[in-house]
Coordinates of C-alpha atoms in Angstrom, one line a residue:
X1 CA 32.8 -108.7 198.7
X2 CA 31.8 -105.2 197.4
X3 CA 34.0 -103.4 199.9
X4 CA 37.0 -105.7 199.2
X5 CA 37.0 -104.9 195.5
X6 CA 36.0 -101.3 195.7
X7 CA 39.5 -99.8 195.9
X8 CA 41.0 -102.0 193.1
X9 CA 38.1 -101.3 190.9
X10 CA 38.4 -97.6 191.6
X11 CA 42.1 -97.8 190.6
X12 CA 41.2 -99.7 187.4
X13 CA 38.5 -97.2 186.6
X14 CA 40.9 -94.3 187.2
X15 CA 43.4 -96.0 184.9
X16 CA 40.8 -96.4 182.2
X17 CA 39.8 -92.8 182.6
X18 CA 43.4 -91.7 182.3
X19 CA 43.9 -93.7 179.2
X20 CA 40.7 -92.2 177.7
X21 CA 42.0 -88.7 178.5
X22 CA 45.3 -89.4 176.9
X23 CA 43.4 -90.4 173.7
X24 CA 40.8 -87.7 173.8
X25 CA 43.2 -85.0 174.6
X26 CA 45.5 -85.7 171.7
X27 CA 44.3 -82.5 170.0
X28 CA 45.7 -80.4 172.8
X29 CA 49.2 -80.3 174.1
X30 CA 51.2 -78.4 176.8
X31 CA 54.7 -77.7 175.3
X32 CA 57.9 -76.7 177.0
X33 CA 59.9 -74.5 174.7
X34 CA 63.6 -74.2 175.5
X35 CA 66.1 -71.8 173.9
X36 CA 69.9 -71.9 173.8
X37 CA 72.5 -69.4 172.5
X38 CA 75.0 -71.6 170.8
X39 CA 77.3 -68.8 169.7
X40 CA 80.9 -68.7 170.9
X41 CA 82.1 -66.6 173.9
X42 CA 81.9 -62.9 173.2
X43 CA 79.9 -63.4 170.0
X44 CA 76.2 -62.6 169.4
X45 CA 73.5 -62.4 172.0
X46 CA 69.8 -62.3 171.5
X47 CA 66.8 -60.3 172.6
X48 CA 63.6 -62.1 173.7
X49 CA 62.2 -64.7 171.4
X50 CA 58.7 -64.1 170.0
X51 CA 56.8 -67.3 169.3
X52 CA 53.5 -68.4 167.9
X53 CA 51.9 -71.8 167.5
X54 CA 49.7 -71.1 164.6
X55 CA 47.7 -72.1 161.5
X56 CA 50.4 -71.1 159.0
X57 CA 48.4 -68.2 157.7
X58 CA 50.5 -65.2 158.8
X59 CA 53.7 -64.3 157.0
X60 CA 55.6 -61.6 158.9
X61 CA 58.3 -61.0 156.2
X62 CA 59.7 -62.1 152.9
X63 CA 63.2 -62.4 151.6
X64 CA 64.1 -59.7 149.0
X65 CA 61.1 -57.6 150.0
X66 CA 61.0 -54.5 152.2
X67 CA 60.6 -55.1 155.9
X68 CA 57.2 -54.2 157.3
X69 CA 56.4 -52.7 160.7
X70 CA 55.8 -56.1 162.3
X71 CA 59.3 -57.5 161.7
X72 CA 60.9 -54.1 162.1
X73 CA 59.5 -54.1 165.7
X74 CA 61.5 -57.3 166.3
X75 CA 64.6 -56.5 164.3
X76 CA 65.4 -53.0 165.5
X77 CA 64.7 -52.9 169.2
X78 CA 63.5 -56.4 170.0
X79 CA 60.2 -55.5 171.6
X80 CA 58.1 -57.0 168.9
X81 CA 54.8 -55.4 169.9
X82 CA 53.7 -54.8 166.3
X83 CA 54.7 -58.4 165.4
X84 CA 52.5 -59.7 168.3
X85 CA 49.5 -57.5 167.4
X86 CA 49.7 -58.2 163.7
X87 CA 49.9 -61.9 164.4
X88 CA 46.9 -61.7 166.7
X89 CA 44.8 -59.9 164.0
X90 CA 45.8 -62.2 161.2
X91 CA 45.5 -65.5 163.1
X92 CA 43.3 -65.0 166.2
X93 CA 43.4 -68.6 167.3
X94 CA 47.2 -68.7 167.5
X95 CA 48.9 -69.3 170.8
X96 CA 51.5 -66.5 171.1
X97 CA 54.1 -65.5 173.7
X98 CA 57.6 -64.3 174.5
X99 CA 60.5 -66.2 176.0
X100 CA 62.2 -63.3 177.7
X101 CA 64.3 -64.8 180.5
X102 CA 67.2 -64.6 180.7
X103 CA 67.6 -61.3 178.8
X104 CA 69.8 -60.7 177.0
X105 CA 70.4 -64.3 176.0
X106 CA 74.2 -64.3 176.2
X107 CA 76.5 -66.9 174.6
X108 CA 76.1 -70.2 176.3
X109 CA 72.9 -69.1 178.1
X110 CA 69.5 -70.9 178.0
X111 CA 65.9 -70.4 179.0
X112 CA 62.5 -72.0 178.7
X113 CA 58.8 -71.4 179.0
X114 CA 55.7 -73.6 179.1
X115 CA 52.8 -73.0 176.7
X116 CA 49.5 -74.6 177.6
X117 CA 46.5 -76.1 175.8
X118 CA 47.8 -75.7 172.3
X119 CA 45.2 -77.0 169.8
X120 CA 47.4 -79.1 167.5
X121 CA 44.7 -79.3 164.8
X122 CA 44.2 -75.5 164.6
X123 CA 47.8 -74.6 165.2
X124 CA 50.2 -77.2 163.9
X125 CA 52.9 -74.7 162.8
X126 CA 55.6 -72.9 164.8
X127 CA 56.8 -69.3 164.0
X128 CA 59.5 -67.3 165.8
X129 CA 61.5 -64.1 165.6
X130 CA 64.2 -62.5 167.8
X131 CA 66.6 -59.6 167.4
X132 CA 70.4 -60.2 167.4
X133 CA 72.7 -58.2 169.7
X134 CA 74.6 -56.1 169.0
X135 CA 73.0 -54.9 165.7
X136 CA 71.0 -52.3 164.1
X137 CA 68.4 -54.6 162.5
X138 CA 69.6 -58.2 162.4
X139 CA 67.3 -61.0 163.5
X140 CA 66.4 -64.7 163.3
X141 CA 63.0 -66.0 162.2
X142 CA 61.3 -68.2 159.6
X143 CA 60.4 -66.6 156.3
X144 CA 57.7 -69.2 155.4
X145 CA 54.9 -69.5 158.0
X146 CA 54.7 -73.2 157.2
X147 CA 58.4 -73.9 157.3
X148 CA 58.2 -75.7 160.7
X149 CA 55.3 -78.1 161.2
X150 CA 55.5 -78.8 164.9
X151 CA 52.6 -81.3 165.3
X152 CA 51.6 -84.3 163.1
X153 CA 48.0 -85.3 162.3
X154 CA 47.8 -87.2 165.5
X155 CA 48.8 -84.2 167.6
X156 CA 52.3 -85.5 168.4
X157 CA 55.5 -83.6 168.1
X158 CA 56.8 -83.9 164.5
X159 CA 60.1 -82.2 165.4
X160 CA 61.8 -81.8 168.7
X161 CA 64.3 -79.0 167.9
X162 CA 65.3 -76.3 165.4
X163 CA 69.0 -75.4 165.1
X164 CA 69.9 -72.3 163.3
X165 CA 73.2 -71.5 161.6
X166 CA 74.9 -68.2 161.1
X167 CA 74.0 -68.4 157.4
X168 CA 70.3 -68.1 158.5
X169 CA 70.7 -64.7 160.2
X170 CA 68.6 -62.0 158.6
X171 CA 69.3 -58.3 158.0
X172 CA 66.0 -56.5 157.9
X173 CA 67.4 -53.8 155.7
X174 CA 65.5 -51.2 157.6
X175 CA 68.6 -49.5 159.1
X176 CA 72.2 -49.0 157.8
X177 CA 75.1 -50.0 160.0
X178 CA 75.9 -47.5 162.7
X179 CA 77.4 -48.6 166.0
X180 CA 76.4 -45.4 167.7
X181 CA 72.7 -46.2 167.0
X182 CA 72.9 -50.0 167.5
X183 CA 71.3 -52.0 170.3
X184 CA 73.6 -53.5 173.0
X185 CA 76.6 -51.3 172.3
X186 CA 78.0 -49.3 175.2
X187 CA 77.2 -45.6 174.9
X188 CA 74.9 -46.0 171.9
X189 CA 71.3 -44.8 171.5
X190 CA 69.3 -47.5 169.6
X191 CA 66.2 -45.3 169.6
X192 CA 68.0 -43.0 167.1
X193 CA 67.0 -44.7 163.8
X194 CA 68.9 -44.1 160.6
X195 CA 67.9 -44.8 157.0
X196 CA 67.4 -48.3 155.5
X197 CA 70.0 -50.0 153.3
X198 CA 67.9 -52.4 151.3
X199 CA 65.4 -55.3 151.5
X200 CA 65.3 -58.3 153.9
X201 CA 68.3 -60.6 153.1
X202 CA 70.6 -63.1 154.7
X203 CA 73.6 -61.5 156.2
X204 CA 75.8 -62.7 159.1
X205 CA 79.1 -61.3 157.7
X206 CA 77.9 -57.7 158.4
X207 CA 78.0 -58.4 162.1
X208 CA 81.8 -58.4 162.1
X209 CA 81.6 -54.6 161.7
X210 CA 80.9 -54.6 165.5
X211 CA 84.2 -56.4 166.3
X212 CA 86.0 -54.6 169.1
X213 CA 82.9 -52.7 170.3
X214 CA 82.1 -52.9 174.0
X215 CA 78.7 -54.2 175.0
X216 CA 77.3 -54.1 178.6
X217 CA 78.6 -57.7 179.0
X218 CA 81.8 -58.1 177.0
X219 CA 83.9 -56.8 174.1
X220 CA 82.3 -58.2 170.9
X221 CA 84.0 -60.6 168.5
X222 CA 81.8 -62.1 165.9
X223 CA 83.7 -65.2 165.1
X224 CA 80.9 -66.4 162.9
X225 CA 81.2 -68.7 159.9
X226 CA 78.4 -69.7 157.6
X227 CA 78.1 -73.1 159.4
X228 CA 78.4 -71.8 162.9
X229 CA 75.5 -73.0 165.1
X230 CA 74.0 -69.9 166.8
X231 CA 70.6 -70.8 168.3
X232 CA 68.6 -73.8 169.2
X233 CA 64.9 -74.1 170.0
X234 CA 63.8 -77.4 171.6
X235 CA 60.3 -78.7 172.2
X236 CA 59.0 -81.2 174.8
X237 CA 55.4 -82.3 175.4
X238 CA 54.4 -81.9 179.1
X239 CA 53.6 -84.5 180.3
X240 CA 54.9 -86.8 177.6
X241 CA 52.0 -88.9 176.2
X242 CA 54.2 -92.0 176.6
X243 CA 54.7 -91.4 180.3
X244 CA 50.9 -91.3 180.8
X245 CA 50.5 -94.5 178.9
X246 CA 53.1 -96.2 181.0
X247 CA 51.1 -95.3 184.1
X248 CA 48.2 -97.4 183.0
X249 CA 49.6 -100.9 183.6
X250 CA 51.2 -99.7 186.9
X251 CA 47.8 -98.6 188.2
X252 CA 46.2 -101.9 187.1
X253 CA 48.9 -103.9 188.8
X254 CA 48.5 -101.8 192.0
X255 CA 44.8 -102.6 191.9
X256 CA 45.5 -106.4 191.5
X257 CA 48.0 -106.4 194.4
X258 CA 45.6 -104.6 196.6
X259 CA 42.8 -107.1 195.8
X260 CA 45.1 -110.1 196.4
X261 CA 46.3 -108.8 199.8
X262 CA 42.8 -108.2 200.9
X263 CA 41.8 -111.7 199.9
X264 CA 44.7 -113.3 201.7
X265 CA 43.9 -111.2 204.8
X266 CA 40.3 -112.3 204.7
X267 CA 41.3 -116.0 204.3
X268 CA 43.7 -115.7 207.3
X269 CA 40.9 -114.3 209.4
X270 CA 38.5 -117.1 208.5
X271 CA 41.1 -119.7 209.3
X272 CA 41.8 -118.1 212.7
X273 CA 38.1 -118.2 213.5
X274 CA 37.8 -121.8 212.5
X275 CA 40.6 -122.9 214.7
X276 CA 39.7 -120.8 217.7

């Protein structure tokens, strides 16, 4: 009897353990972050996206204020090294990273990256920043560090995507327009900085100044209106908690079927012996 029931019982025990892990692990999530360039053909491209799952304590920039070194490191050349280091110092428990493939993110292109073991209690918020191409110092990013609460109190995704419009494109104000010193313009030298032209502000219209400029991939045409969708960030828990929960009844059913078959087999053997 013990041998006949051992496998089904093991399956049931495994299912119970799985259910417990789903419950106990609710504070941690693996999240697949996907990015899409929604801009029209020959319009804006993007440098790598800097991201952080965080506590909401670090504010990289503010509208109408002068841009600091952290956001300038994203907005001017896209590398974002100072953004990353400043974030690490201000919020050491944050889970940070860069989605850098494909680079550049051309119109219509997409990419993704998996971020593991995110503590949803410590880091319920999502922060991001990326340079626009071509530009001197245009970028996307969230001004308020608590603008996007990604996880609810139970550790589940509170939002599944962020879609940005052209009206949400920022000008860092750290460089004036100069195609000869802009990033992603053929023949330019983006390392040659020029003077700033103001504080951080919304500005997509200024990108039309690059119309007709050749980039390494195409001849640029902005084509942007205030309501043009330009960028989407999507989130998916991996694996989905619902998928794990659905496995539980299946494992229990498998254990029941195994037990029934063994019982029928044993009864058949007993009958054969009795009639032999």
